[in-house]
Coordinates of C-alpha atoms in Angstrom, one line a residue:
M1 CA -121.6 -156.3 -28.6
R2 CA -119.4 -154.0 -26.4
N3 CA -115.8 -153.3 -27.6
A4 CA -114.3 -155.0 -24.5
T5 CA -116.1 -158.3 -25.1
R6 CA -115.8 -158.4 -28.9
K7 CA -113.4 -161.1 -30.1
V8 CA -110.6 -160.3 -32.6
A9 CA -108.5 -163.2 -33.7
G10 CA -109.7 -165.2 -30.7
H11 CA -109.0 -162.5 -28.1
T12 CA -110.9 -159.6 -26.6
V13 CA -109.8 -156.1 -27.1
S14 CA -108.9 -155.9 -23.4
E15 CA -106.7 -159.0 -23.8
W16 CA -104.9 -157.5 -26.8
K17 CA -104.3 -154.3 -24.8
G18 CA -102.8 -156.4 -22.0
L19 CA -100.6 -158.3 -24.4
S20 CA -99.5 -154.9 -26.0
K21 CA -98.5 -153.6 -22.5
E22 CA -96.5 -156.8 -21.8
L23 CA -94.7 -156.5 -25.2
D24 CA -94.0 -152.8 -24.5
R25 CA -92.2 -153.8 -21.2
E26 CA -90.3 -156.5 -23.0
A27 CA -89.3 -154.2 -25.9
A28 CA -88.4 -151.3 -23.5
G29 CA -84.9 -152.8 -22.9
A30 CA -85.4 -153.8 -19.4
P31 CA -82.0 -155.0 -18.1
E32 CA -83.3 -158.5 -17.2
N33 CA -84.3 -158.9 -20.9
T34 CA -81.0 -157.9 -22.4
Q35 CA -77.6 -159.5 -23.1
P36 CA -74.3 -157.6 -23.6
L37 CA -73.3 -157.3 -27.3
T38 CA -70.0 -158.6 -28.6
G39 CA -67.6 -156.2 -30.3
D40 CA -68.5 -157.5 -33.7
E41 CA -72.2 -157.2 -33.0
R42 CA -71.7 -153.5 -31.9
R43 CA -69.8 -152.7 -35.1
W44 CA -72.5 -154.4 -37.2
Y45 CA -75.3 -152.6 -35.5
R46 CA -73.6 -149.2 -35.9
M47 CA -73.2 -149.8 -39.6
A48 CA -76.8 -151.0 -40.0
V49 CA -78.2 -148.0 -38.0
A50 CA -76.0 -145.6 -39.9
D51 CA -77.3 -146.9 -43.2
T52 CA -78.7 -144.0 -45.2
G53 CA -79.4 -145.9 -48.4
P54 CA -82.5 -145.2 -50.4
K55 CA -85.8 -146.3 -49.1
V56 CA -88.3 -148.2 -51.2
R57 CA -92.0 -147.6 -50.9
V58 CA -93.9 -150.6 -49.7
T59 CA -97.5 -151.2 -48.8
I60 CA -98.4 -153.2 -45.7
R61 CA -101.8 -153.7 -44.2
L62 CA -102.1 -153.0 -40.5
R63 CA -105.0 -153.2 -38.2
K64 CA -106.4 -149.9 -37.0
W65 CA -105.4 -150.7 -33.4
Q66 CA -101.8 -151.3 -34.6
I67 CA -101.6 -147.9 -36.2
E68 CA -103.1 -146.1 -33.2
R69 CA -100.7 -147.9 -30.9
A70 CA -97.8 -147.1 -33.1
K71 CA -98.8 -143.4 -33.1
E72 CA -99.1 -143.4 -29.3
L73 CA -95.7 -145.0 -28.9
A74 CA -94.1 -142.6 -31.4
R75 CA -95.4 -139.7 -29.4
Q76 CA -94.2 -141.2 -26.1
Q77 CA -90.7 -141.8 -27.5
G78 CA -90.5 -138.4 -29.3
I79 CA -90.3 -140.0 -32.7
R80 CA -91.3 -138.0 -35.7
G81 CA -94.1 -140.3 -36.8
Y82 CA -95.5 -143.8 -36.5
Q83 CA -93.9 -144.9 -39.8
S84 CA -90.5 -144.0 -38.4
L85 CA -91.3 -146.0 -35.3
I86 CA -92.3 -149.0 -37.5
D87 CA -89.0 -148.6 -39.5
R88 CA -87.0 -148.7 -36.2
I89 CA -88.9 -151.8 -35.0
L90 CA -88.4 -153.6 -38.3
T91 CA -84.7 -152.7 -38.4
K92 CA -84.2 -153.9 -34.8
E93 CA -86.0 -157.2 -35.5
L94 CA -84.3 -157.9 -38.8
L95 CA -80.8 -157.4 -37.4
P96 CA -79.1 -160.6 -36.4

């Protein structure tokens, strides 16, 4: 079966790539997808981003395409490595 027609979790690889591009646009900070932060939110975000506390090793299982896409995005954004990108994504998503 060709890669483009192979189903993974109910979707073809081509469909996953399309979804990934759509999510990239959404996560890119397009003005129509953003809302202004309040003063309290800005202070909280600054503190969270400035956190230099110790990191704890964890093991997560990612699909190969997720790692490859993370590496690609890290290169595009000039980020040191894909794990740093994943750290940023988690931090952003876990902040209130």
